[in-house]
C-alpha cells in the first residue's frame, strides 16, 4: 500500500470503482449484442418470421409469450395470472429491454419454463429477439 494515500481517499477510490462496475453490469449489453450472442450459440441468425410464430404460439399449453406481453409486444402487458403490469418487451418501445444480460437470461429461463415447461434453446431466443427488434416506433 502507498502510505502517502490516506484511508478515506482509498475508501472513496474503492467505492467509486465498485459503483462504476455495478453500473456497467446493470447495462452491460444491448439488444443487438444479445441477438449476436444467441445467434452465435445457435449457429444461425435469428429469424423474424420464426420468432413471431414462436411468440404467438401456445406450444400445446395454456400460455404463449403473447399471453402476458401482448400482440404485438409494444405496449404494457399484464401477467396472465397475477395481473402485474409488464413493461413493453420490444426494445424500440422500452429502452431498458435486453440491456442487462443477467436479467435477460433470468427472464428467458423463467418465462420459457412457464410457456414451454423447459428452457428455450439459443435458436428460439435468437428468433424471438430478432422478431422483437423488427418492431419499430
PDB file of C-alpha atoms in Angstrom:
ATOM      1  CA  UNK A   1       0.000   0.000   0.000  1.00  0.00           C
ATOM      2  CA  UNK A   2       1.078   3.533  -0.661  1.00  0.00           C
ATOM      3  CA  UNK A   3       1.382   5.193   2.765  1.00  0.00           C
ATOM      4  CA  UNK A   4       1.044   8.652   1.212  1.00  0.00           C
ATOM      5  CA  UNK A   5      -2.632   7.995   0.312  1.00  0.00           C
ATOM      6  CA  UNK A   6      -4.962   8.425   3.280  1.00  0.00           C
ATOM      7  CA  UNK A   7      -7.500   5.781   4.265  1.00  0.00           C
ATOM      8  CA  UNK A   8     -10.552   7.975   3.413  1.00  0.00           C
ATOM      9  CA  UNK A   9      -9.106   8.685  -0.024  1.00  0.00           C
ATOM     10  CA  UNK A  10      -8.575   4.948  -0.585  1.00  0.00           C
ATOM     11  CA  UNK A  11     -12.149   4.216   0.501  1.00  0.00           C
ATOM     12  CA  UNK A  12     -13.525   6.828  -1.897  1.00  0.00           C
ATOM     13  CA  UNK A  13     -11.455   5.356  -4.719  1.00  0.00           C
ATOM     14  CA  UNK A  14     -12.617   1.812  -3.945  1.00  0.00           C
ATOM     15  CA  UNK A  15     -16.258   2.929  -3.624  1.00  0.00           C
ATOM     16  CA  UNK A  16     -16.084   4.732  -6.973  1.00  0.00           C
ATOM     17  CA  UNK A  17     -14.619   1.638  -8.610  1.00  0.00           C
ATOM     18  CA  UNK A  18     -17.307  -0.634  -7.134  1.00  0.00           C
ATOM     19  CA  UNK A  19     -20.101   1.720  -8.233  1.00  0.00           C
ATOM     20  CA  UNK A  20     -18.722   2.023 -11.754  1.00  0.00           C
ATOM     21  CA  UNK A  21     -18.510  -1.765 -12.092  1.00  0.00           C
ATOM     22  CA  UNK A  22     -22.092  -2.126 -10.808  1.00  0.00           C
ATOM     23  CA  UNK A  23     -23.305   0.472 -13.305  1.00  0.00           C
ATOM     24  CA  UNK A  24     -21.592  -1.324 -16.178  1.00  0.00           C
ATOM     25  CA  UNK A  25     -23.065  -4.666 -15.118  1.00  0.00           C
ATOM     26  CA  UNK A  26     -26.589  -3.216 -14.907  1.00  0.00           C
ATOM     27  CA  UNK A  27     -26.478  -2.045 -18.524  1.00  0.00           C
ATOM     28  CA  UNK A  28     -23.798  -4.384 -19.759  1.00  0.00           C
ATOM     29  CA  UNK A  29     -25.155  -5.158 -23.206  1.00  0.00           C
ATOM     30  CA  UNK A  30     -27.507  -4.092 -25.965  1.00  0.00           C
ATOM     31  CA  UNK A  31     -30.341  -5.940 -27.701  1.00  0.00           C
ATOM     32  CA  UNK A  32     -28.139  -6.262 -30.808  1.00  0.00           C
ATOM     33  CA  UNK A  33     -25.290  -7.772 -28.786  1.00  0.00           C
ATOM     34  CA  UNK A  34     -27.709 -10.223 -27.167  1.00  0.00           C
ATOM     35  CA  UNK A  35     -29.016 -11.213 -30.607  1.00  0.00           C
ATOM     36  CA  UNK A  36     -25.439 -11.759 -31.789  1.00  0.00           C
ATOM     37  CA  UNK A  37     -24.679 -13.904 -28.720  1.00  0.00           C
ATOM     38  CA  UNK A  38     -27.742 -16.122 -29.136  1.00  0.00           C
ATOM     39  CA  UNK A  39     -27.283 -16.371 -32.904  1.00  0.00           C
ATOM     40  CA  UNK A  40     -23.671 -17.458 -32.355  1.00  0.00           C
ATOM     41  CA  UNK A  41     -24.781 -20.069 -29.797  1.00  0.00           C
ATOM     42  CA  UNK A  42     -27.457 -21.263 -32.237  1.00  0.00           C
ATOM     43  CA  UNK A  43     -25.053 -21.329 -35.174  1.00  0.00           C
ATOM     44  CA  UNK A  44     -27.516 -19.354 -37.311  1.00  0.00           C
ATOM     45  CA  UNK A  45     -29.035 -15.866 -37.348  1.00  0.00           C
ATOM     46  CA  UNK A  46     -32.369 -15.241 -35.666  1.00  0.00           C
ATOM     47  CA  UNK A  47     -35.437 -15.403 -37.910  1.00  0.00           C
ATOM     48  CA  UNK A  48     -38.156 -12.746 -37.629  1.00  0.00           C
ATOM     49  CA  UNK A  49     -40.965 -14.992 -39.022  1.00  0.00           C
ATOM     50  CA  UNK A  50     -39.985 -17.906 -36.754  1.00  0.00           C
ATOM     51  CA  UNK A  51     -39.716 -15.533 -33.790  1.00  0.00           C
ATOM     52  CA  UNK A  52     -43.149 -14.048 -34.429  1.00  0.00           C
ATOM     53  CA  UNK A  53     -44.707 -17.513 -34.758  1.00  0.00           C
ATOM     54  CA  UNK A  54     -42.933 -18.753 -31.620  1.00  0.00           C
ATOM     55  CA  UNK A  55     -44.042 -15.664 -29.665  1.00  0.00           C
ATOM     56  CA  UNK A  56     -47.718 -16.161 -30.566  1.00  0.00           C
ATOM     57  CA  UNK A  57     -47.879 -19.979 -30.369  1.00  0.00           C
ATOM     58  CA  UNK A  58     -49.187 -21.690 -27.227  1.00  0.00           C
ATOM     59  CA  UNK A  59     -46.941 -24.717 -27.873  1.00  0.00           C
ATOM     60  CA  UNK A  60     -49.680 -27.095 -26.738  1.00  0.00           C
ATOM     61  CA  UNK A  61     -50.008 -25.376 -23.360  1.00  0.00           C
ATOM     62  CA  UNK A  62     -52.201 -22.718 -21.778  1.00  0.00           C
ATOM     63  CA  UNK A  63     -49.953 -19.689 -22.377  1.00  0.00           C
ATOM     64  CA  UNK A  64     -47.887 -18.137 -25.132  1.00  0.00           C
ATOM     65  CA  UNK A  65     -45.388 -15.287 -24.783  1.00  0.00           C
ATOM     66  CA  UNK A  66     -48.161 -13.026 -26.099  1.00  0.00           C
ATOM     67  CA  UNK A  67     -50.482 -14.080 -23.257  1.00  0.00           C
ATOM     68  CA  UNK A  68     -48.619 -11.687 -20.953  1.00  0.00           C
ATOM     69  CA  UNK A  69     -46.590  -9.467 -23.287  1.00  0.00           C
ATOM     70  CA  UNK A  70     -49.371  -8.741 -25.806  1.00  0.00           C
ATOM     71  CA  UNK A  71     -49.541  -8.866 -29.580  1.00  0.00           C
ATOM     72  CA  UNK A  72     -47.556  -7.034 -30.668  1.00  0.00           C
ATOM     73  CA  UNK A  73     -45.431  -6.583 -27.511  1.00  0.00           C
ATOM     74  CA  UNK A  74     -45.127  -2.826 -27.990  1.00  0.00           C
ATOM     75  CA  UNK A  75     -47.352  -1.686 -25.108  1.00  0.00           C
ATOM     76  CA  UNK A  76     -47.530  -2.516 -21.434  1.00  0.00           C
ATOM     77  CA  UNK A  77     -48.552  -6.121 -20.897  1.00  0.00           C
ATOM     78  CA  UNK A  78     -50.090  -7.858 -17.924  1.00  0.00           C
ATOM     79  CA  UNK A  79     -49.129 -11.157 -16.309  1.00  0.00           C
ATOM     80  CA  UNK A  80     -51.846 -13.691 -17.118  1.00  0.00           C
ATOM     81  CA  UNK A  81     -52.248 -14.994 -13.569  1.00  0.00           C
ATOM     82  CA  UNK A  82     -51.089 -12.143 -11.298  1.00  0.00           C
ATOM     83  CA  UNK A  83     -52.259  -9.156 -13.412  1.00  0.00           C
ATOM     84  CA  UNK A  84     -48.925  -7.492 -12.589  1.00  0.00           C
ATOM     85  CA  UNK A  85     -48.014  -4.881 -15.237  1.00  0.00           C
ATOM     86  CA  UNK A  86     -45.167  -5.786 -17.602  1.00  0.00           C
ATOM     87  CA  UNK A  87     -43.157  -3.143 -19.466  1.00  0.00           C
ATOM     88  CA  UNK A  88     -43.208  -3.301 -23.277  1.00  0.00           C
ATOM     89  CA  UNK A  89     -40.863  -6.056 -24.451  1.00  0.00           C
ATOM     90  CA  UNK A  90     -39.850  -4.687 -27.852  1.00  0.00           C
ATOM     91  CA  UNK A  91     -36.625  -2.672 -27.447  1.00  0.00           C
ATOM     92  CA  UNK A  92     -37.881   0.209 -29.635  1.00  0.00           C
ATOM     93  CA  UNK A  93     -40.661   0.752 -27.086  1.00  0.00           C
ATOM     94  CA  UNK A  94     -38.619   0.106 -23.917  1.00  0.00           C
ATOM     95  CA  UNK A  95     -35.067   1.467 -23.757  1.00  0.00           C
ATOM     96  CA  UNK A  96     -34.156  -0.934 -20.915  1.00  0.00           C
ATOM     97  CA  UNK A  97     -35.268  -4.108 -22.710  1.00  0.00           C
ATOM     98  CA  UNK A  98     -32.426  -6.571 -23.253  1.00  0.00           C
ATOM     99  CA  UNK A  99     -29.717  -4.248 -21.891  1.00  0.00           C
ATOM    100  CA  UNK A 100     -28.796  -6.473 -18.934  1.00  0.00           C
ATOM    101  CA  UNK A 101     -27.562  -9.943 -19.896  1.00  0.00           C
ATOM    102  CA  UNK A 102     -28.224 -11.473 -16.473  1.00  0.00           C
ATOM    103  CA  UNK A 103     -31.824 -10.189 -16.413  1.00  0.00           C
ATOM    104  CA  UNK A 104     -32.425 -11.334 -19.987  1.00  0.00           C
ATOM    105  CA  UNK A 105     -31.115 -14.796 -19.174  1.00  0.00           C
ATOM    106  CA  UNK A 106     -33.187 -14.952 -15.966  1.00  0.00           C
ATOM    107  CA  UNK A 107     -36.428 -13.896 -17.656  1.00  0.00           C
ATOM    108  CA  UNK A 108     -35.951 -16.134 -20.696  1.00  0.00           C
ATOM    109  CA  UNK A 109     -35.291 -19.073 -18.341  1.00  0.00           C
ATOM    110  CA  UNK A 110     -38.326 -18.329 -16.150  1.00  0.00           C
ATOM    111  CA  UNK A 111     -40.761 -17.451 -18.941  1.00  0.00           C
ATOM    112  CA  UNK A 112     -39.746 -20.328 -21.208  1.00  0.00           C
ATOM    113  CA  UNK A 113     -40.315 -22.745 -18.339  1.00  0.00           C
ATOM    114  CA  UNK A 114     -43.779 -21.207 -17.816  1.00  0.00           C
ATOM    115  CA  UNK A 115     -44.713 -21.382 -21.518  1.00  0.00           C
ATOM    116  CA  UNK A 116     -42.824 -24.484 -22.686  1.00  0.00           C
ATOM    117  CA  UNK A 117     -42.102 -26.375 -19.454  1.00  0.00           C
ATOM    118  CA  UNK A 118     -38.415 -26.208 -20.460  1.00  0.00           C
ATOM    119  CA  UNK A 119     -35.732 -23.652 -21.186  1.00  0.00           C
ATOM    120  CA  UNK A 120     -35.671 -22.017 -24.610  1.00  0.00           C
ATOM    121  CA  UNK A 121     -32.932 -23.021 -26.999  1.00  0.00           C
ATOM    122  CA  UNK A 122     -30.438 -20.438 -28.293  1.00  0.00           C
ATOM    123  CA  UNK A 123     -32.242 -20.636 -31.667  1.00  0.00           C
ATOM    124  CA  UNK A 124     -35.595 -19.809 -30.044  1.00  0.00           C
ATOM    125  CA  UNK A 125     -34.055 -16.903 -28.108  1.00  0.00           C
ATOM    126  CA  UNK A 126     -32.398 -15.537 -31.268  1.00  0.00           C
ATOM    127  CA  UNK A 127     -35.648 -15.876 -33.227  1.00  0.00           C
ATOM    128  CA  UNK A 128     -37.739 -14.116 -30.568  1.00  0.00           C
ATOM    129  CA  UNK A 129     -35.242 -11.280 -30.206  1.00  0.00           C
ATOM    130  CA  UNK A 130     -34.991 -10.889 -33.998  1.00  0.00           C
ATOM    131  CA  UNK A 131     -38.789 -10.525 -34.049  1.00  0.00           C
ATOM    132  CA  UNK A 132     -38.774  -8.040 -31.155  1.00  0.00           C
ATOM    133  CA  UNK A 133     -36.050  -5.966 -32.815  1.00  0.00           C
ATOM    134  CA  UNK A 134     -38.114  -5.839 -36.023  1.00  0.00           C
ATOM    135  CA  UNK A 135     -40.889  -3.935 -34.221  1.00  0.00           C
ATOM    136  CA  UNK A 136     -40.354  -0.204 -34.726  1.00  0.00           C
ATOM    137  CA  UNK A 137     -41.949   3.012 -33.489  1.00  0.00           C
TER     138      UNK A 137
END
